[in-house]
XYZ file of C-alpha atoms in Angstrom:
688
model
C 0.000 0.000 0.000
C 2.843 2.395 0.844
C 4.505 1.798 -2.577
C 1.226 2.480 -4.375
C 0.757 5.682 -2.421
C 4.253 6.885 -3.293
C 3.578 6.271 -6.993
C 0.338 8.233 -6.793
C 2.014 11.070 -4.949
C 4.903 11.113 -7.403
C 2.530 11.197 -10.382
C 0.040 13.732 -9.090
C 2.450 15.674 -6.822
C -0.383 16.600 -4.510
C 0.336 19.398 -2.056
C 4.028 19.752 -2.954
C 6.160 21.356 -0.281
C 9.779 22.434 -0.415
C 11.225 20.280 -3.210
C 15.001 20.166 -3.184
C 15.932 18.240 -6.310
C 14.595 15.572 -8.637
C 16.944 13.040 -7.066
C 16.165 14.026 -3.475
C 14.561 11.738 -0.930
C 10.749 11.706 -0.911
C 9.268 12.485 2.507
C 5.498 12.057 2.986
C 4.173 14.374 5.697
C 0.735 13.882 7.240
C -1.173 17.053 8.151
C -4.490 18.027 9.654
C -5.956 21.505 10.087
C -3.982 22.803 13.102
C -3.591 26.552 12.616
C -1.090 28.192 12.989
C 1.230 25.182 13.342
C 0.375 23.702 9.925
C -2.735 24.007 7.744
C -4.085 24.236 4.196
C -5.310 27.695 3.147
C -8.248 28.450 0.821
C -5.943 28.205 -2.220
C -4.769 24.706 -1.256
C -1.301 25.868 -0.128
C 0.379 24.397 2.935
C 1.270 27.079 5.483
C 2.250 27.472 9.105
C 5.223 27.323 11.470
C 6.009 23.640 10.827
C 5.652 24.121 7.051
C 8.211 26.967 7.096
C 10.653 24.886 9.155
C 10.234 21.814 6.925
C 10.767 23.876 3.757
C 13.989 25.301 5.188
C 15.334 21.890 6.299
C 14.226 20.121 3.092
C 16.189 22.577 0.977
C 19.356 21.714 2.907
C 18.765 17.964 3.099
C 17.736 17.497 -0.562
C 14.339 16.198 0.545
C 11.239 16.294 -1.619
C 8.236 16.946 0.618
C 4.722 15.649 -0.146
C 1.835 16.548 2.160
C -0.923 14.003 2.788
C -3.955 15.650 4.483
C -6.512 13.973 6.707
C -8.151 14.141 10.113
C -6.062 13.876 13.312
C -7.127 10.246 13.804
C -6.319 9.356 10.184
C -2.889 10.981 10.401
C -2.077 9.120 13.637
C -3.126 5.791 12.106
C -1.176 6.416 8.878
C 1.964 7.290 10.822
C 1.680 4.153 12.963
C 1.133 1.993 9.841
C 4.066 3.532 7.923
C 1.843 5.051 5.211
C 3.353 8.472 5.949
C 6.924 9.187 7.051
C 6.526 12.202 9.287
C 3.948 14.203 11.188
C 4.498 17.659 12.768
C 2.981 19.038 15.951
C 2.521 15.733 17.799
C 2.202 15.665 21.598
C 3.368 12.713 23.647
C 0.201 10.916 24.728
C -0.451 7.477 26.168
C -2.575 6.019 23.330
C 0.128 6.661 20.682
C 3.430 6.896 22.545
C 4.137 3.189 22.064
C 3.692 3.537 18.268
C 5.606 6.795 17.631
C 9.164 8.025 18.051
C 9.497 11.749 18.814
C 12.205 14.275 17.949
C 13.973 15.649 21.006
C 13.669 19.262 19.891
C 10.343 21.012 20.521
C 8.543 23.000 17.820
C 6.256 25.018 20.118
C 4.513 24.697 23.475
C 0.723 24.718 23.438
C -2.042 23.951 25.920
C -5.723 23.077 25.932
C -8.381 25.795 26.135
C -12.065 25.308 26.928
C -14.482 27.493 24.915
C -18.131 28.049 25.857
C -21.087 29.966 24.483
C -21.024 33.714 25.355
C -22.657 34.235 28.729
C -21.623 30.836 30.109
C -18.626 30.456 32.423
C -18.288 26.806 33.530
C -15.454 27.674 35.898
C -16.472 24.786 38.170
C -15.694 21.251 36.961
C -18.922 19.981 38.522
C -20.870 22.039 35.967
C -19.844 19.568 33.237
C -21.931 16.703 34.628
C -24.183 15.502 31.794
C -23.261 18.410 29.478
C -22.180 18.073 25.836
C -18.496 18.846 25.148
C -17.222 18.925 21.538
C -13.770 17.382 21.068
C -11.474 16.106 18.313
C -11.026 12.361 18.357
C -7.473 11.296 19.371
C -6.707 14.853 20.598
C -4.290 14.872 23.560
C -6.248 17.625 25.331
C -9.467 15.628 24.986
C -7.783 12.559 26.509
C -6.371 14.629 29.395
C -9.655 16.385 30.241
C -11.514 13.065 30.017
C -9.071 11.527 32.530
C -9.356 14.490 34.929
C -13.152 14.455 34.893
C -13.224 10.697 35.481
C -11.037 11.154 38.572
C -13.614 13.604 39.941
C -16.448 11.216 38.982
C -17.856 13.760 36.508
C -19.453 12.336 33.370
C -20.128 14.748 30.489
C -21.213 13.602 27.023
C -18.266 13.996 24.639
C -19.124 14.658 20.961
C -16.195 13.616 18.747
C -15.668 15.582 15.492
C -12.967 15.545 12.815
C -11.205 18.906 13.367
C -10.986 21.906 15.683
C -13.051 24.118 13.359
C -16.028 21.798 13.843
C -15.511 22.012 17.639
C -15.945 25.803 17.670
C -18.833 25.532 15.181
C -20.647 23.080 17.503
C -20.357 25.569 20.401
C -21.411 28.456 18.121
C -24.595 26.601 17.056
C -25.461 25.531 20.619
C -25.011 21.868 19.667
C -22.448 21.593 22.472
C -22.199 23.487 25.751
C -18.395 23.630 25.529
C -15.504 22.675 23.230
C -11.811 21.859 23.660
C -9.202 23.194 21.194
C -5.476 24.079 21.407
C -4.845 27.569 22.731
C -3.064 28.819 19.555
C -5.838 27.560 17.264
C -8.543 29.070 19.427
C -6.866 32.475 19.572
C -6.706 32.552 15.776
C -10.297 31.543 15.088
C -12.370 32.505 18.124
C -13.530 35.783 16.473
C -15.087 33.861 13.587
C -17.520 32.150 15.932
C -19.871 33.193 18.688
C -17.768 31.617 21.417
C -16.057 32.813 24.571
C -12.835 31.669 26.192
C -13.538 30.153 29.619
C -11.151 30.499 32.615
C -10.225 26.812 32.228
C -6.927 26.110 30.455
C -4.868 22.987 31.092
C -2.090 20.563 30.145
C 0.822 22.614 28.753
C 2.154 20.375 25.969
C 5.375 20.293 23.960
C 4.738 19.637 20.276
C 7.312 17.607 18.317
C 7.930 16.071 14.926
C 7.070 12.352 15.115
C 7.818 9.250 13.029
C 6.550 5.673 13.174
C 8.083 3.511 15.888
C 11.481 2.236 14.744
C 11.240 4.029 11.354
C 12.973 6.987 9.732
C 15.611 7.532 12.385
C 17.658 9.570 9.882
C 14.750 12.021 9.504
C 14.583 12.481 13.279
C 18.335 13.047 13.558
C 18.340 15.634 10.774
C 15.310 17.459 12.185
C 16.819 17.585 15.690
C 20.131 18.849 14.347
C 18.596 21.615 12.263
C 16.105 22.650 14.953
C 18.907 23.068 17.518
C 20.839 25.196 15.036
C 17.780 27.300 14.180
C 16.908 27.890 17.832
C 20.475 28.999 18.541
C 20.192 31.778 15.908
C 17.715 34.543 16.905
C 17.488 35.650 13.261
C 16.718 32.175 11.875
C 13.606 31.099 9.963
C 12.396 29.464 13.194
C 11.964 32.790 15.005
C 10.853 34.612 11.849
C 8.068 32.045 11.404
C 7.043 32.254 15.058
C 6.776 36.042 14.792
C 4.854 35.773 11.537
C 2.293 33.177 12.619
C 1.814 34.165 16.252
C 1.047 37.837 15.606
C -1.771 38.800 17.948
C -1.405 35.615 20.001
C 1.579 36.523 22.133
C 2.854 39.775 20.688
C 1.783 43.412 21.040
C 2.283 45.512 17.879
C 3.792 48.946 18.507
C 3.825 51.940 16.130
C 6.878 52.049 13.865
C 8.153 55.213 15.515
C 8.177 53.465 18.914
C 11.560 51.749 19.055
C 11.908 48.477 21.028
C 14.638 49.890 23.274
C 12.348 52.750 24.274
C 9.611 50.261 25.085
C 11.969 48.169 27.241
C 13.280 51.278 28.937
C 9.772 52.524 29.633
C 8.730 49.181 31.093
C 11.811 49.075 33.334
C 11.176 52.657 34.443
C 7.519 51.958 35.203
C 8.419 48.821 37.185
C 11.050 50.761 39.130
C 8.561 53.558 39.857
C 5.971 51.019 41.019
C 8.441 49.335 43.341
C 9.780 52.645 44.669
C 6.253 53.940 45.054
C 5.224 50.857 46.942
C 8.242 51.117 49.232
C 7.453 54.786 49.795
C 3.844 53.944 50.627
C 4.939 51.249 53.059
C 7.222 53.709 54.859
C 4.470 56.292 54.946
C 2.056 53.763 56.443
C 4.605 52.872 59.112
C 5.173 56.523 60.006
C 1.478 57.256 60.201
C 0.877 54.121 62.271
C 3.546 55.140 64.766
C 2.014 58.605 64.990
C -1.458 57.194 65.618
C -0.123 55.093 68.493
C 0.498 58.269 70.515
C -3.166 58.562 71.397
C -4.993 55.961 73.483
C -8.128 56.002 71.405
C -6.313 55.458 68.116
C -4.121 52.844 69.720
C -7.185 50.821 70.791
C -8.589 51.095 67.264
C -5.352 49.827 65.728
C -5.070 46.992 68.242
C -8.613 45.908 67.417
C -7.861 45.935 63.685
C -4.658 43.979 64.145
C -6.450 41.405 66.264
C -8.969 40.839 63.469
C -6.178 40.589 60.892
C -4.247 38.150 63.074
C -7.329 35.950 63.475
C -7.925 35.968 59.700
C -4.300 35.117 59.091
C -4.077 32.255 61.585
C -7.422 30.721 60.588
C -6.278 30.379 56.968
C -3.033 28.477 57.562
C -2.861 24.802 58.615
C -2.680 24.662 62.413
C -2.365 20.883 62.626
C 0.583 19.135 60.902
C -1.729 16.158 60.267
C -4.331 18.117 58.293
C -3.009 16.197 55.298
C -3.201 12.376 55.441
C -0.278 10.887 57.364
C 2.271 9.368 55.036
C 5.547 7.593 55.661
C 7.312 9.451 52.823
C 7.599 12.757 54.696
C 7.364 14.569 58.012
C 6.277 18.210 57.996
C 5.836 21.033 60.471
C 5.147 24.743 60.056
C 4.486 27.736 62.277
C 3.550 31.390 61.878
C 4.264 33.947 64.616
C 2.446 37.185 63.709
C 4.100 40.470 64.569
C 2.167 43.181 66.392
C 1.635 44.718 62.954
C 0.417 41.741 60.953
C 2.397 41.515 57.724
C 0.415 39.061 55.649
C 2.636 35.963 55.874
C 1.019 32.643 54.970
C 1.852 29.025 54.203
C 0.011 25.935 53.040
C 0.605 22.283 52.166
C -1.817 19.867 50.541
C -2.006 16.937 48.127
C -2.647 17.626 44.437
C -2.952 13.896 43.845
C -1.946 10.756 45.732
C 1.819 11.270 45.302
C 2.177 15.046 44.686
C 2.511 17.286 47.769
C 2.239 21.037 47.151
C 4.223 23.382 49.445
C 3.473 27.138 49.526
C 4.896 30.028 51.561
C 4.301 33.705 50.882
C 4.422 37.272 52.162
C 1.953 40.031 51.217
C 3.116 43.647 51.089
C 1.411 45.937 53.583
C 0.047 45.459 57.090
C -3.181 44.891 58.965
C -6.590 43.868 57.673
C -5.925 44.801 53.991
C -2.818 42.612 53.954
C -4.684 39.764 55.689
C -7.581 39.950 53.207
C -5.208 40.118 50.236
C -3.353 37.121 51.695
C -6.619 35.171 51.981
C -7.467 35.894 48.335
C -3.984 35.007 47.053
C -3.806 31.791 49.098
C -7.233 30.632 47.879
C -6.378 31.347 44.224
C -3.039 29.536 44.511
C -4.681 26.436 45.961
C -7.398 26.406 43.301
C -4.894 26.852 40.446
C -2.594 24.155 41.862
C -5.407 21.585 41.796
C -6.087 22.277 38.088
C -2.700 23.109 36.525
C 0.275 20.766 36.534
C 3.458 22.866 36.822
C 4.503 25.561 39.364
C 5.395 28.060 36.612
C 1.894 27.840 35.114
C 0.224 28.025 38.537
C 1.997 31.278 39.468
C 1.553 32.762 35.981
C -2.197 32.079 36.091
C -2.655 33.602 39.557
C -0.480 36.603 38.654
C -2.616 37.393 35.591
C -5.825 37.327 37.617
C -4.494 39.485 40.490
C -2.517 42.028 38.437
C -5.465 42.820 36.124
C -7.551 44.117 39.035
C -5.105 45.527 41.567
C -5.554 49.315 41.884
C -3.756 49.343 45.256
C -0.609 47.777 43.681
C -0.421 45.330 46.557
C 1.902 42.459 45.684
C 2.777 39.106 47.186
C 6.004 37.104 47.115
C 5.467 33.341 46.847
C 7.547 30.187 46.793
C 5.620 27.194 45.399
C 7.010 23.689 45.107
C 5.493 20.325 44.193
C 7.197 17.274 45.726
C 6.849 13.883 44.006
C 6.754 11.531 46.979
C 7.707 8.520 44.864
C 10.890 9.970 43.346
C 11.762 12.800 45.740
C 11.835 15.354 42.913
C 10.875 18.886 44.002
C 9.766 21.147 41.126
C 9.537 24.788 42.209
C 9.143 28.424 41.221
C 9.890 31.507 43.328
C 7.954 34.720 42.698
C 10.221 37.254 44.398
C 10.423 35.206 47.609
C 13.428 34.275 49.731
C 15.070 31.118 48.320
C 14.420 28.170 50.672
C 17.170 25.989 52.125
C 17.917 22.468 50.890
C 19.175 20.469 53.929
C 21.481 17.499 53.380
C 21.680 14.447 55.632
C 24.824 15.868 57.312
C 23.226 19.266 57.980
C 24.804 21.034 55.003
C 22.583 23.796 53.578
C 22.205 25.076 50.014
C 19.965 27.914 48.850
C 17.566 26.946 46.043
C 18.237 30.173 44.160
C 17.155 29.096 40.676
C 13.814 30.014 39.079
C 13.681 33.489 40.662
C 10.790 35.403 39.043
C 8.819 38.645 39.661
C 6.430 38.995 42.572
C 2.719 38.386 41.952
C 0.358 41.292 41.335
C 2.573 43.932 39.691
C 2.464 43.055 35.974
C 0.040 40.647 34.290
C 2.587 39.942 31.509
C 5.325 38.673 33.840
C 6.925 35.399 32.755
C 7.619 32.534 35.159
C 9.961 29.560 34.947
C 10.674 26.591 37.174
C 13.578 24.447 38.361
C 13.871 21.121 40.151
C 16.019 19.465 42.811
C 16.268 15.815 43.874
C 15.652 14.989 47.539
C 17.178 11.769 48.793
C 16.289 9.766 51.880
C 16.286 11.926 55.059
C 17.116 15.140 53.176
C 14.880 18.110 53.831
C 13.728 21.658 53.148
C 13.262 24.832 55.187
C 10.945 27.499 53.762
C 10.976 30.881 55.518
C 9.882 34.504 55.155
C 12.041 37.617 55.492
C 10.820 38.090 59.074
C 13.358 35.414 60.087
C 16.543 36.783 58.527
C 15.529 40.430 59.092
C 14.835 40.008 62.806
C 17.049 42.511 64.659
C 18.260 43.144 68.179
C 18.566 46.337 70.232
C 21.759 47.287 68.339
C 19.746 47.062 65.073
C 21.872 44.105 63.858
C 20.062 41.664 61.581
C 19.895 37.935 62.258
C 21.012 37.313 58.588
C 20.789 34.376 56.252
C 24.224 33.105 57.298
C 23.077 32.849 60.929
C 20.018 30.876 59.827
C 22.150 28.393 57.851
C 24.475 27.970 60.821
C 21.506 27.269 63.101
C 20.173 24.694 60.640
C 23.527 22.891 60.484
C 23.102 22.040 64.197
C 19.733 20.331 63.649
C 20.918 17.394 61.537
C 19.221 14.671 63.616
C 16.093 16.625 64.564
C 12.549 16.206 63.292
C 10.927 19.089 61.345
C 9.092 20.267 64.466
C 12.268 20.169 66.568
C 14.166 21.949 63.784
C 11.631 24.791 63.631
C 11.618 25.156 67.403
C 15.438 25.255 67.442
C 15.485 28.061 64.843
C 12.839 30.047 66.742
C 14.843 29.683 69.966
C 17.994 30.902 68.208
C 16.164 33.927 66.765
C 14.668 34.687 70.179
C 18.111 34.528 71.827
C 19.462 36.930 69.205
C 16.680 39.533 69.378
C 16.287 39.423 73.153
C 13.386 41.617 74.266
C 13.204 43.554 71.006
C 9.701 43.153 69.518
C 9.381 41.687 66.037
C 8.456 44.095 63.247
C 7.449 41.407 60.786
C 5.792 37.993 60.844
C 8.083 35.010 61.332
C 7.023 31.982 59.289
C 8.872 28.672 58.971
C 7.977 25.426 57.172
C 10.243 22.406 57.567
C 9.991 19.066 55.739
C 12.027 15.869 55.874
C 11.689 13.404 52.996
C 11.797 9.643 53.518
C 12.313 7.739 50.294
C 9.808 4.890 49.819
C 12.581 2.836 48.152
C 14.076 1.475 51.404
C 14.064 -2.313 51.462
C 15.357 -2.573 55.017
C 12.422 -0.526 56.308
C 9.754 -1.763 53.933
C 10.194 -5.548 54.348
C 10.443 -7.869 57.336
C 10.866 -11.645 57.291
C 10.573 -14.204 60.111
C 10.934 -17.998 60.088
C 8.291 -19.924 61.992
C 7.751 -23.507 63.155
C 4.518 -25.370 62.405
C 3.373 -24.640 65.952
C 0.388 -22.510 67.054
C 2.621 -20.926 69.690
C 4.244 -18.936 66.844
C 1.074 -16.839 66.542
C 2.502 -14.511 69.220
C 5.561 -13.786 67.056
C 3.342 -13.175 64.035
C 1.169 -10.698 65.968
C 4.211 -8.878 67.381
C 5.719 -8.531 63.911
C 2.461 -7.275 62.394
C 1.916 -4.679 65.136
C 5.510 -3.424 65.051
C 5.497 -3.078 61.267
C 2.032 -1.450 61.258
C 3.175 1.144 63.814
C 6.177 1.996 61.617
C 3.980 2.756 58.600
C 1.203 4.442 60.662
C -1.431 1.811 59.902
C -4.906 2.329 61.495
C -5.783 0.004 64.389
C -8.894 -1.381 62.672
C -6.787 -2.497 59.690
C -4.211 -4.109 62.015
C -7.018 -6.035 63.731
C -8.311 -7.403 60.392
C -4.816 -8.429 59.271
C -3.982 -10.156 62.561
C -7.290 -12.080 62.555
C -6.843 -13.192 58.920
C -3.255 -14.338 59.607
C -4.382 -16.301 62.659
C -6.954 -18.221 60.577
C -4.577 -18.899 57.679
C -1.601 -19.916 59.871
C -3.784 -22.192 62.032
C -5.098 -23.856 58.878
C -1.529 -24.547 57.682
C -0.461 -25.974 61.065
C -3.522 -28.246 61.414
C -3.894 -29.519 57.837
C -0.753 -28.644 55.869
C 1.644 -31.461 56.792
C 0.311 -34.614 58.496
C 3.699 -36.284 59.074
C 4.224 -35.131 62.689
C 7.628 -33.604 61.810
C 8.927 -30.087 62.314
C 8.623 -27.787 59.291
C 9.617 -24.180 58.582
C 7.029 -21.609 57.511
C 8.374 -18.322 56.105
C 6.398 -15.141 56.815
C 7.063 -11.864 54.904
C 5.386 -8.499 55.558
C 6.056 -5.540 53.282
C 4.543 -2.208 52.242
C 3.962 -0.920 48.711
C 2.702 2.669 48.571
C -0.479 2.380 50.684
C -0.875 -1.418 50.769
C 0.451 -4.037 53.208
C 1.634 -7.260 51.521
C 1.724 -10.465 53.614
C 3.193 -13.733 52.282
C 3.295 -17.247 53.782
C 5.453 -20.053 52.315
C 5.383 -23.681 53.462
C 6.564 -27.066 52.119
C 3.363 -28.884 53.032
C 0.955 -30.796 50.829
C -0.394 -28.878 47.774
C -3.416 -26.863 48.881
C -5.064 -23.838 47.249
C -7.193 -22.038 49.876
C -8.858 -19.949 47.166
C -10.789 -23.067 46.069
C -12.517 -23.344 49.434
C -16.254 -22.635 49.052
C -18.767 -21.646 51.700
C -21.086 -24.592 52.588
C -24.828 -24.254 53.040
C -26.004 -23.879 56.618
C -27.675 -27.300 56.601
C -24.443 -29.097 55.631
C -23.167 -31.124 58.635
C -19.967 -29.754 60.150
C -18.145 -33.068 59.540
C -18.866 -32.738 55.765
C -17.518 -29.192 55.404
C -14.012 -28.367 54.049
C -11.315 -28.582 56.675
C -10.485 -25.091 57.838
C -12.935 -23.780 55.250
C -14.770 -21.257 57.417
C -11.492 -19.747 58.637
C -10.177 -19.401 55.072
C -13.430 -17.746 53.938
C -13.215 -15.331 56.890
C -9.614 -14.464 55.966
C -10.597 -13.828 52.319
C -13.365 -11.486 53.469
C -10.989 -9.586 55.775
C -8.263 -9.045 53.137
C -8.556 -7.022 49.919
C -6.873 -9.655 47.767
C -5.502 -13.217 47.997
C -3.312 -15.018 45.429
C -1.957 -18.590 45.580
C 0.585 -20.519 43.542
C 2.921 -23.463 44.130
C 6.585 -23.132 43.222
C 9.460 -25.571 43.726
C 7.466 -27.761 46.090
C 6.219 -24.870 48.249
C 2.752 -23.403 48.798
C 2.942 -19.598 48.435
C -0.038 -17.538 49.637
C 0.040 -13.748 49.067
C -2.441 -11.395 50.773
C -2.971 -7.634 50.339
C -4.679 -5.063 52.559
C -4.920 -1.331 51.837
C -4.509 0.852 54.903
C -5.008 4.348 53.436
């Protein structure tokens, strides 16, 4: 079929691209309407960012490009079957990743955007229950949104169409309540339809060139090489094409007389004036506050206001370190000590999913009730964005846009946000003008996480954010803090300093997070003496415990075929359960099931009157306890035991049958197999 297609393409030369020479290699490129990445215009010409890049590379590689149009699903199937050689703008997605190979170099980054009919908002995921959503079949954003909604047990009715234009048309004609398209496509075409962009955007995605699995490796190598070269040259066709096709999407057009350097200079000047103005306002507020304290009446008014602000502040931060489910992968503790003039410090920690822990610490400019209310708004928006978006840089960028667009007071907030993968120990983080936290090694050595420093939130809605990552190993930790710690001063007006904080941390190598925080607070208190604090002091400490620790996650004991060994089994179960913080009711079920199974083995498993060894393993995998019994007795599969009717005489029932049935009901899963002359019974019980 592929040979026939090549002959047809060679004869008809449909949709010719950048032809290099008559003797050049033929490359068949699959395309679907995906403006502005690659598309067919009204005259039948292939255009877009990927088309420009392919034309440039083809001319240098002596390739002869033929474009083969179709729907997204058709293009994916043709690439997997080898009918086409190459496809641009492909995201890595589970359904196709096993059938495609992807270039390392990225063409562009895109993300999904939800469009609705004008007047509708659908900012709450629950609003999608039972509603029609138009999507493109095999689209990566469709697959991602479908997965997210399933996790929240929300079931809309997806209407699959062939291309993104039909998605927007379905919303326009009220045949669907919402539609999902890539952000770049939607920005280009949203004005042609009666649709509105909703607040919901999701899944930032890198788009690559892709080939069939195991095919056309030379094409991938050439594309990667040329793309790296093009990206290294700011005047290359790559950047020229981006500027050409993303006009109006990410770029503001200035008059010709307005030179870029003037624009940059003006922006820098405005930012400097804003910062200086804000600093000036803060000093003015302090001076006026001190003046007001001279009168008793005004002092009582201020104290009342600060009390309200302090209550708002403390009610919105976690007061109990076990507000998140207890896990063996980490220990965490945080505290906030408000100053007399509440400064708007806050912190938070919560799970985004089962294995992703989000850590937040921040400081709002200003004092009193306004700062506390602004802190409450910022903290709520950060938590909401973190549960929907997937990367710290996108979370902070989204919150910054919303706050900066409606911020007449020019109040800003510094934030550090990190997401810790509890399985791998990888911390991905972004800092919006906040103090870099400390990475704490197992020997007490400290390193500032100074990468990914970005502007504070609330000053400029066009600010760009980036992220970095660091790997935490077993028993390594973090200390997040606000400037109230390192700027605490004594009667001689000497600051506590960052160096003093790192020295204090180095002496806490064997302490828990709570003990570490208390040690730092004691050191700060010793330094400042009786001098009152001018700013909130906030500390968040975390110690990471890697789940990949065989010596802590597995215990094995060797037992005799004697009922007296039940005591050892119970002691082992209880000790192991305490180590992994297993609830008492789960421990009771496990112990009872083990008693029934072990008794059954002792009574009926041997029959020769000799001593035998029974091996008992207990282990933990994520949130599940795994218990295994091995014996060299007669072959016996307890899973075949069936419950007898009540009228069946006891002497006719299976030996040990009722105990085995009870054990199966108490455990979540039981598996049996016989290997090398041994019965092996494996049982599982979830405890979280």
